[in-house]
Amino acid sequence: MQATDTQSLKIEIGHAGAVSALLLRPPQARATYVFAHGAGAGMTHASMEVIATGLAARGIATLRYQFLYMEKGSKRPDPPAIAHATVRAAVAEAAERCAGLPLFAGGKSFGGRMTSQAQAIKPLAGVRGLAFLAFPLHLAGKPSTERAKHLADIKIPMLFLQGTRDALAELKLLEPVVKELGSSATLHLVKEADHSFHVLVRSGRNDREVMDEVLDAFAAWVNSIL
C-alpha cells in the first residue's frame, strides 16, 4: 500500500471552517474506521500513518482527519462543541465516500475521547462501534475517572486498546471502568506499552511488534461485530 493510494480531502465544519482529511481504502475493504489524532500531533504524524497503512493491510479503510485547531497550527485544542462537530462531519464524509461499508469511529487519546463524547451526546449516524487507541482517562499524575462518566451513555460496542504503562490511564482505575460498562466494552491490554504504545528494550519486543498486536486486536474486534 503506497502513500499515493491515499486521497486528500477537505471537510466542511459548518460555519467554523474546513479541515483536511486523508482517506485510505484498500481493495476488498470490509469496514471503515474514522479516527482522529491526539492533542499534540496531527493526522500526518508517523504513528497515524502506521495505523492507517496497518489497517489497510488488514482490509479496513480509514479516514483520518484534523481538528480545527491543528488545521490552523494552534496548540490549544478546540472547545468540545467544535471538536464534536468535527467528529460528526468526518463520520458523515466517510459514510458518503465509503458507502456500503460498516462504520467504526474513534481515535488516539484526545481524538478518541472527543469521539466518545460526541457519541454519548447523540449517536453518530451509522457507526457500529468505537475504538480507542490509548483512551486518556486522566491527566498524567492526576488519577481520576471523571472523564469516563459519559461512557455509560454509549450503547454501541467499545474497544479500549491500552498499554499497561500508560500514565494517562492507571489500570487500577481503568479496569473497573470498563467492567462497569458491561459486555459491550472490551479492554485489550498491551504489556509494557506506554500511552504512545512505546515499549522499553527490556520488554523483549519492539514498537513495530507492539503495533502489530494493537492492529490485530482491532481487526479481530471489528470481525466480531460484522
PDB file of C-alpha atoms in Angstrom:
ATOM      1  CA  MET A   1       0.000   0.000   0.000  1.00  0.00           C
ATOM      2  CA  GLN A   2       1.745   3.185  -1.182  1.00  0.00           C
ATOM      3  CA  ALA A   3       1.248   6.733   0.078  1.00  0.00           C
ATOM      4  CA  THR A   4      -0.067   7.645  -3.403  1.00  0.00           C
ATOM      5  CA  ASP A   5      -3.095   5.487  -2.686  1.00  0.00           C
ATOM      6  CA  THR A   6      -4.175   7.971  -0.019  1.00  0.00           C
ATOM      7  CA  GLN A   7      -6.786  10.506  -1.097  1.00  0.00           C
ATOM      8  CA  SER A   8      -6.634  14.042   0.307  1.00  0.00           C
ATOM      9  CA  LEU A   9      -9.966  15.593   1.254  1.00  0.00           C
ATOM     10  CA  LYS A  10     -11.439  18.756   2.754  1.00  0.00           C
ATOM     11  CA  ILE A  11     -14.325  18.502   5.194  1.00  0.00           C
ATOM     12  CA  GLU A  12     -16.549  21.485   5.957  1.00  0.00           C
ATOM     13  CA  ILE A  13     -17.392  22.010   9.630  1.00  0.00           C
ATOM     14  CA  GLY A  14     -20.451  24.232   9.296  1.00  0.00           C
ATOM     15  CA  HIS A  15     -19.567  27.914   9.744  1.00  0.00           C
ATOM     16  CA  ALA A  16     -16.408  27.076  11.680  1.00  0.00           C
ATOM     17  CA  GLY A  17     -14.321  26.356   8.594  1.00  0.00           C
ATOM     18  CA  ALA A  18     -12.864  23.275   6.954  1.00  0.00           C
ATOM     19  CA  VAL A  19     -10.352  20.604   7.930  1.00  0.00           C
ATOM     20  CA  SER A  20      -8.085  18.307   5.969  1.00  0.00           C
ATOM     21  CA  ALA A  21      -8.589  14.553   5.878  1.00  0.00           C
ATOM     22  CA  LEU A  22      -6.898  11.511   4.366  1.00  0.00           C
ATOM     23  CA  LEU A  23      -8.836   8.541   3.035  1.00  0.00           C
ATOM     24  CA  LEU A  24      -7.121   5.188   2.513  1.00  0.00           C
ATOM     25  CA  ARG A  25      -9.398   2.496   1.104  1.00  0.00           C
ATOM     26  CA  PRO A  26      -7.762  -0.815   0.241  1.00  0.00           C
ATOM     27  CA  PRO A  27      -9.242  -3.225  -2.307  1.00  0.00           C
ATOM     28  CA  GLN A  28     -11.863  -5.506  -0.766  1.00  0.00           C
ATOM     29  CA  ALA A  29     -12.229  -3.314   2.329  1.00  0.00           C
ATOM     30  CA  ARG A  30     -14.797  -4.742   4.749  1.00  0.00           C
ATOM     31  CA  ALA A  31     -15.173  -1.754   7.091  1.00  0.00           C
ATOM     32  CA  THR A  32     -14.134   1.877   7.570  1.00  0.00           C
ATOM     33  CA  TYR A  33     -12.534   3.392  10.658  1.00  0.00           C
ATOM     34  CA  VAL A  34     -12.939   7.156  11.104  1.00  0.00           C
ATOM     35  CA  PHE A  35     -10.229   8.254  13.502  1.00  0.00           C
ATOM     36  CA  ALA A  36      -8.823  11.442  14.963  1.00  0.00           C
ATOM     37  CA  HIS A  37      -5.392  12.393  16.234  1.00  0.00           C
ATOM     38  CA  GLY A  38      -4.170  13.048  19.757  1.00  0.00           C
ATOM     39  CA  ALA A  39      -3.915  16.501  21.285  1.00  0.00           C
ATOM     40  CA  GLY A  40      -0.315  17.196  20.323  1.00  0.00           C
ATOM     41  CA  ALA A  41       0.168  15.714  16.845  1.00  0.00           C
ATOM     42  CA  GLY A  42      -1.955  15.852  13.694  1.00  0.00           C
ATOM     43  CA  MET A  43      -3.190  13.287  11.217  1.00  0.00           C
ATOM     44  CA  THR A  44       0.113  13.137   9.309  1.00  0.00           C
ATOM     45  CA  HIS A  45       2.136  12.061  12.343  1.00  0.00           C
ATOM     46  CA  ALA A  46       4.104   8.866  11.730  1.00  0.00           C
ATOM     47  CA  SER A  47       2.004   6.914  14.225  1.00  0.00           C
ATOM     48  CA  MET A  48      -1.213   7.875  12.422  1.00  0.00           C
ATOM     49  CA  GLU A  49       0.293   6.738   9.131  1.00  0.00           C
ATOM     50  CA  VAL A  50       1.323   3.417  10.664  1.00  0.00           C
ATOM     51  CA  ILE A  51      -2.219   2.853  11.929  1.00  0.00           C
ATOM     52  CA  ALA A  52      -3.789   3.733   8.581  1.00  0.00           C
ATOM     53  CA  THR A  53      -1.481   1.570   6.474  1.00  0.00           C
ATOM     54  CA  GLY A  54      -1.586  -1.261   9.003  1.00  0.00           C
ATOM     55  CA  LEU A  55      -5.378  -1.349   8.989  1.00  0.00           C
ATOM     56  CA  ALA A  56      -5.419  -1.160   5.188  1.00  0.00           C
ATOM     57  CA  ALA A  57      -3.264  -4.289   5.132  1.00  0.00           C
ATOM     58  CA  ARG A  58      -5.936  -5.894   7.307  1.00  0.00           C
ATOM     59  CA  GLY A  59      -8.791  -4.937   4.977  1.00  0.00           C
ATOM     60  CA  ILE A  60     -10.020  -1.882   6.860  1.00  0.00           C
ATOM     61  CA  ALA A  61     -10.346   1.518   5.197  1.00  0.00           C
ATOM     62  CA  THR A  62      -9.520   4.616   7.227  1.00  0.00           C
ATOM     63  CA  LEU A  63     -10.478   8.267   7.150  1.00  0.00           C
ATOM     64  CA  ARG A  64      -8.230  10.293   9.427  1.00  0.00           C
ATOM     65  CA  TYR A  65      -8.751  13.995   9.873  1.00  0.00           C
ATOM     66  CA  GLN A  66      -7.577  17.142  11.586  1.00  0.00           C
ATOM     67  CA  PHE A  67      -9.312  19.040  14.331  1.00  0.00           C
ATOM     68  CA  LEU A  68      -9.713  22.740  13.521  1.00  0.00           C
ATOM     69  CA  TYR A  69      -7.059  23.919  15.967  1.00  0.00           C
ATOM     70  CA  MET A  70      -4.492  21.586  14.416  1.00  0.00           C
ATOM     71  CA  GLU A  71      -5.526  22.712  10.936  1.00  0.00           C
ATOM     72  CA  LYS A  72      -4.815  26.302  11.977  1.00  0.00           C
ATOM     73  CA  GLY A  73      -1.471  25.450  13.573  1.00  0.00           C
ATOM     74  CA  SER A  74      -2.645  26.167  17.106  1.00  0.00           C
ATOM     75  CA  LYS A  75      -1.577  24.142  20.141  1.00  0.00           C
ATOM     76  CA  ARG A  76      -4.779  24.807  22.063  1.00  0.00           C
ATOM     77  CA  PRO A  77      -7.419  22.109  21.487  1.00  0.00           C
ATOM     78  CA  ASP A  78     -10.840  23.124  20.237  1.00  0.00           C
ATOM     79  CA  PRO A  79     -13.761  23.590  22.647  1.00  0.00           C
ATOM     80  CA  PRO A  80     -15.728  20.333  22.921  1.00  0.00           C
ATOM     81  CA  ALA A  81     -18.649  21.596  20.818  1.00  0.00           C
ATOM     82  CA  ILE A  82     -16.321  22.345  17.885  1.00  0.00           C
ATOM     83  CA  ALA A  83     -14.464  19.056  18.290  1.00  0.00           C
ATOM     84  CA  HIS A  84     -17.750  17.128  18.380  1.00  0.00           C
ATOM     85  CA  ALA A  85     -18.969  18.894  15.228  1.00  0.00           C
ATOM     86  CA  THR A  86     -15.724  17.916  13.515  1.00  0.00           C
ATOM     87  CA  VAL A  87     -16.186  14.281  14.524  1.00  0.00           C
ATOM     88  CA  ARG A  88     -19.731  14.264  13.116  1.00  0.00           C
ATOM     89  CA  ALA A  89     -18.646  15.880   9.864  1.00  0.00           C
ATOM     90  CA  ALA A  90     -15.839  13.346   9.424  1.00  0.00           C
ATOM     91  CA  VAL A  91     -18.197  10.424  10.051  1.00  0.00           C
ATOM     92  CA  ALA A  92     -20.660  11.830   7.508  1.00  0.00           C
ATOM     93  CA  GLU A  93     -17.851  12.220   4.972  1.00  0.00           C
ATOM     94  CA  ALA A  94     -16.719   8.635   5.493  1.00  0.00           C
ATOM     95  CA  ALA A  95     -20.278   7.363   5.135  1.00  0.00           C
ATOM     96  CA  GLU A  96     -20.523   9.092   1.762  1.00  0.00           C
ATOM     97  CA  ARG A  97     -17.068   8.165   0.484  1.00  0.00           C
ATOM     98  CA  CYS A  98     -17.271   4.545   1.659  1.00  0.00           C
ATOM     99  CA  ALA A  99     -20.958   3.915   1.138  1.00  0.00           C
ATOM    100  CA  GLY A 100     -21.943   0.371   1.990  1.00  0.00           C
ATOM    101  CA  LEU A 101     -19.063  -0.291   4.374  1.00  0.00           C
ATOM    102  CA  PRO A 102     -19.787  -0.655   8.108  1.00  0.00           C
ATOM    103  CA  LEU A 103     -18.524   2.393  10.011  1.00  0.00           C
ATOM    104  CA  PHE A 104     -16.411   2.486  13.156  1.00  0.00           C
ATOM    105  CA  ALA A 105     -15.049   5.608  14.818  1.00  0.00           C
ATOM    106  CA  GLY A 106     -12.617   6.704  17.498  1.00  0.00           C
ATOM    107  CA  GLY A 107      -9.015   7.791  17.568  1.00  0.00           C
ATOM    108  CA  LYS A 108      -5.829   8.258  19.508  1.00  0.00           C
ATOM    109  CA  SER A 109      -6.057   9.717  23.003  1.00  0.00           C
ATOM    110  CA  PHE A 110      -7.821  13.122  22.716  1.00  0.00           C
ATOM    111  CA  GLY A 111      -9.363  12.127  19.377  1.00  0.00           C
ATOM    112  CA  GLY A 112     -10.922   9.038  20.902  1.00  0.00           C
ATOM    113  CA  ARG A 113     -12.250  10.968  23.887  1.00  0.00           C
ATOM    114  CA  MET A 114     -13.880  13.626  21.691  1.00  0.00           C
ATOM    115  CA  THR A 115     -15.458  10.889  19.575  1.00  0.00           C
ATOM    116  CA  SER A 116     -16.851   9.160  22.651  1.00  0.00           C
ATOM    117  CA  GLN A 117     -18.289  12.425  23.962  1.00  0.00           C
ATOM    118  CA  ALA A 118     -19.976  13.110  20.623  1.00  0.00           C
ATOM    119  CA  GLN A 119     -21.467   9.601  20.582  1.00  0.00           C
ATOM    120  CA  ALA A 120     -22.712   9.951  24.170  1.00  0.00           C
ATOM    121  CA  ILE A 121     -24.483  13.229  23.392  1.00  0.00           C
ATOM    122  CA  LYS A 122     -26.088  11.981  20.182  1.00  0.00           C
ATOM    123  CA  PRO A 123     -25.288   8.718  18.370  1.00  0.00           C
ATOM    124  CA  LEU A 124     -23.028   9.133  15.341  1.00  0.00           C
ATOM    125  CA  ALA A 125     -25.054   8.165  12.301  1.00  0.00           C
ATOM    126  CA  GLY A 126     -24.295   4.657  11.090  1.00  0.00           C
ATOM    127  CA  VAL A 127     -21.410   3.996  13.478  1.00  0.00           C
ATOM    128  CA  ARG A 128     -21.331   0.373  14.678  1.00  0.00           C
ATOM    129  CA  GLY A 129     -18.654   0.682  17.355  1.00  0.00           C
ATOM    130  CA  LEU A 130     -15.976   2.915  18.883  1.00  0.00           C
ATOM    131  CA  ALA A 131     -12.293   2.004  19.155  1.00  0.00           C
ATOM    132  CA  PHE A 132      -9.943   3.966  21.397  1.00  0.00           C
ATOM    133  CA  LEU A 133      -6.189   3.881  20.947  1.00  0.00           C
ATOM    134  CA  ALA A 134      -4.973   4.824  24.438  1.00  0.00           C
ATOM    135  CA  PHE A 135      -8.073   6.407  25.963  1.00  0.00           C
ATOM    136  CA  PRO A 136      -6.899   9.318  28.181  1.00  0.00           C
ATOM    137  CA  LEU A 137      -8.753   8.510  31.382  1.00  0.00           C
ATOM    138  CA  HIS A 138      -6.985  11.264  33.324  1.00  0.00           C
ATOM    139  CA  LEU A 139      -4.054  13.657  33.218  1.00  0.00           C
ATOM    140  CA  ALA A 140      -0.625  12.241  33.996  1.00  0.00           C
ATOM    141  CA  GLY A 141      -0.090  12.183  37.746  1.00  0.00           C
ATOM    142  CA  LYS A 142      -3.718  13.107  38.464  1.00  0.00           C
ATOM    143  CA  PRO A 143      -5.641   9.821  38.651  1.00  0.00           C
ATOM    144  CA  SER A 144      -9.399  10.216  38.283  1.00  0.00           C
ATOM    145  CA  THR A 145     -12.376   8.646  36.486  1.00  0.00           C
ATOM    146  CA  GLU A 146     -14.258  11.894  35.780  1.00  0.00           C
ATOM    147  CA  ARG A 147     -13.517  11.596  32.064  1.00  0.00           C
ATOM    148  CA  ALA A 148     -15.262   8.221  31.949  1.00  0.00           C
ATOM    149  CA  LYS A 149     -18.679   9.265  33.233  1.00  0.00           C
ATOM    150  CA  HIS A 150     -20.169   9.828  29.764  1.00  0.00           C
ATOM    151  CA  LEU A 151     -19.177   6.355  28.572  1.00  0.00           C
ATOM    152  CA  ALA A 152     -22.217   4.854  30.317  1.00  0.00           C
ATOM    153  CA  ASP A 153     -24.413   6.746  27.825  1.00  0.00           C
ATOM    154  CA  ILE A 154     -22.863   4.937  24.851  1.00  0.00           C
ATOM    155  CA  LYS A 155     -24.950   1.996  23.648  1.00  0.00           C
ATOM    156  CA  ILE A 156     -22.694   0.535  20.951  1.00  0.00           C
ATOM    157  CA  PRO A 157     -19.607  -1.720  21.339  1.00  0.00           C
ATOM    158  CA  MET A 158     -16.392  -0.092  22.536  1.00  0.00           C
ATOM    159  CA  LEU A 159     -12.797  -1.293  22.324  1.00  0.00           C
ATOM    160  CA  PHE A 160     -10.110   0.075  24.635  1.00  0.00           C
ATOM    161  CA  LEU A 161      -6.579  -0.603  23.406  1.00  0.00           C
ATOM    162  CA  GLN A 162      -4.334   0.365  26.318  1.00  0.00           C
ATOM    163  CA  GLY A 163      -0.725  -0.039  27.325  1.00  0.00           C
ATOM    164  CA  THR A 164      -0.055  -1.310  30.832  1.00  0.00           C
ATOM    165  CA  ARG A 165       2.410   1.566  31.388  1.00  0.00           C
ATOM    166  CA  ASP A 166       0.006   4.264  30.180  1.00  0.00           C
ATOM    167  CA  ALA A 167       0.427   7.211  32.567  1.00  0.00           C
ATOM    168  CA  LEU A 168      -2.923   8.625  31.431  1.00  0.00           C
ATOM    169  CA  ALA A 169      -4.922   5.532  32.346  1.00  0.00           C
ATOM    170  CA  GLU A 170      -3.897   3.762  35.533  1.00  0.00           C
ATOM    171  CA  LEU A 171      -5.051   0.145  35.314  1.00  0.00           C
ATOM    172  CA  LYS A 172      -6.494   0.124  38.833  1.00  0.00           C
ATOM    173  CA  LEU A 173      -8.920   2.808  37.621  1.00  0.00           C
ATOM    174  CA  LEU A 174      -9.413   1.782  34.001  1.00  0.00           C
ATOM    175  CA  GLU A 175     -10.227  -1.878  34.561  1.00  0.00           C
ATOM    176  CA  PRO A 176     -13.221  -1.200  36.867  1.00  0.00           C
ATOM    177  CA  VAL A 177     -14.482   1.482  34.460  1.00  0.00           C
ATOM    178  CA  VAL A 178     -14.511  -0.949  31.550  1.00  0.00           C
ATOM    179  CA  LYS A 179     -16.021  -3.716  33.682  1.00  0.00           C
ATOM    180  CA  GLU A 180     -18.906  -1.449  34.706  1.00  0.00           C
ATOM    181  CA  LEU A 181     -19.697  -0.794  31.045  1.00  0.00           C
ATOM    182  CA  GLY A 182     -20.666  -4.437  30.673  1.00  0.00           C
ATOM    183  CA  SER A 183     -20.386  -6.813  27.755  1.00  0.00           C
ATOM    184  CA  SER A 184     -20.408  -4.027  25.172  1.00  0.00           C
ATOM    185  CA  ALA A 185     -16.925  -2.897  26.269  1.00  0.00           C
ATOM    186  CA  THR A 186     -13.691  -4.768  25.545  1.00  0.00           C
ATOM    187  CA  LEU A 187     -10.313  -3.993  27.093  1.00  0.00           C
ATOM    188  CA  HIS A 188      -7.173  -5.201  25.318  1.00  0.00           C
ATOM    189  CA  LEU A 189      -4.067  -4.628  27.406  1.00  0.00           C
ATOM    190  CA  VAL A 190      -0.712  -4.260  25.675  1.00  0.00           C
ATOM    191  CA  LYS A 191       2.006  -5.370  28.065  1.00  0.00           C
ATOM    192  CA  GLU A 192       4.770  -2.876  28.841  1.00  0.00           C
ATOM    193  CA  ALA A 193       3.419  -0.239  26.395  1.00  0.00           C
ATOM    194  CA  ASP A 194       3.021   3.421  27.330  1.00  0.00           C
ATOM    195  CA  HIS A 195       0.480   5.996  26.121  1.00  0.00           C
ATOM    196  CA  SER A 196       2.168   6.047  22.693  1.00  0.00           C
ATOM    197  CA  PHE A 197       2.422   2.235  22.566  1.00  0.00           C
ATOM    198  CA  HIS A 198       6.168   2.512  23.011  1.00  0.00           C
ATOM    199  CA  VAL A 199       7.919  -0.304  24.877  1.00  0.00           C
ATOM    200  CA  LEU A 200      11.252  -0.412  26.643  1.00  0.00           C
ATOM    201  CA  VAL A 201      14.066  -2.590  25.296  1.00  0.00           C
ATOM    202  CA  ARG A 202      13.835  -4.825  28.344  1.00  0.00           C
ATOM    203  CA  SER A 203      10.299  -5.844  27.295  1.00  0.00           C
ATOM    204  CA  GLY A 204      11.817  -8.093  24.638  1.00  0.00           C
ATOM    205  CA  ARG A 205       9.680  -6.525  21.899  1.00  0.00           C
ATOM    206  CA  ASN A 206       9.961  -3.503  19.642  1.00  0.00           C
ATOM    207  CA  ASP A 207       7.361  -0.849  18.800  1.00  0.00           C
ATOM    208  CA  ARG A 208       6.542  -2.421  15.429  1.00  0.00           C
ATOM    209  CA  GLU A 209       5.655  -5.719  17.066  1.00  0.00           C
ATOM    210  CA  VAL A 210       3.517  -3.918  19.614  1.00  0.00           C
ATOM    211  CA  MET A 211       1.622  -2.025  16.933  1.00  0.00           C
ATOM    212  CA  ASP A 212       1.026  -5.296  15.076  1.00  0.00           C
ATOM    213  CA  GLU A 213      -0.597  -6.613  18.256  1.00  0.00           C
ATOM    214  CA  VAL A 214      -2.746  -3.484  18.565  1.00  0.00           C
ATOM    215  CA  LEU A 215      -3.921  -3.626  14.950  1.00  0.00           C
ATOM    216  CA  ASP A 216      -4.516  -7.381  15.034  1.00  0.00           C
ATOM    217  CA  ALA A 217      -6.692  -6.909  18.130  1.00  0.00           C
ATOM    218  CA  PHE A 218      -8.543  -4.081  16.416  1.00  0.00           C
ATOM    219  CA  ALA A 219      -9.194  -6.144  13.279  1.00  0.00           C
ATOM    220  CA  ALA A 220     -10.388  -9.145  15.328  1.00  0.00           C
ATOM    221  CA  TRP A 221     -12.780  -6.898  17.262  1.00  0.00           C
ATOM    222  CA  VAL A 222     -14.195  -5.479  14.016  1.00  0.00           C
ATOM    223  CA  ASN A 223     -14.675  -9.024  12.703  1.00  0.00           C
ATOM    224  CA  SER A 224     -16.555  -9.978  15.866  1.00  0.00           C
ATOM    225  CA  ILE A 225     -19.091  -7.219  15.204  1.00  0.00           C
ATOM    226  CA  LEU A 226     -19.566  -7.629  11.454  1.00  0.00           C
TER     227      LEU A 226
END
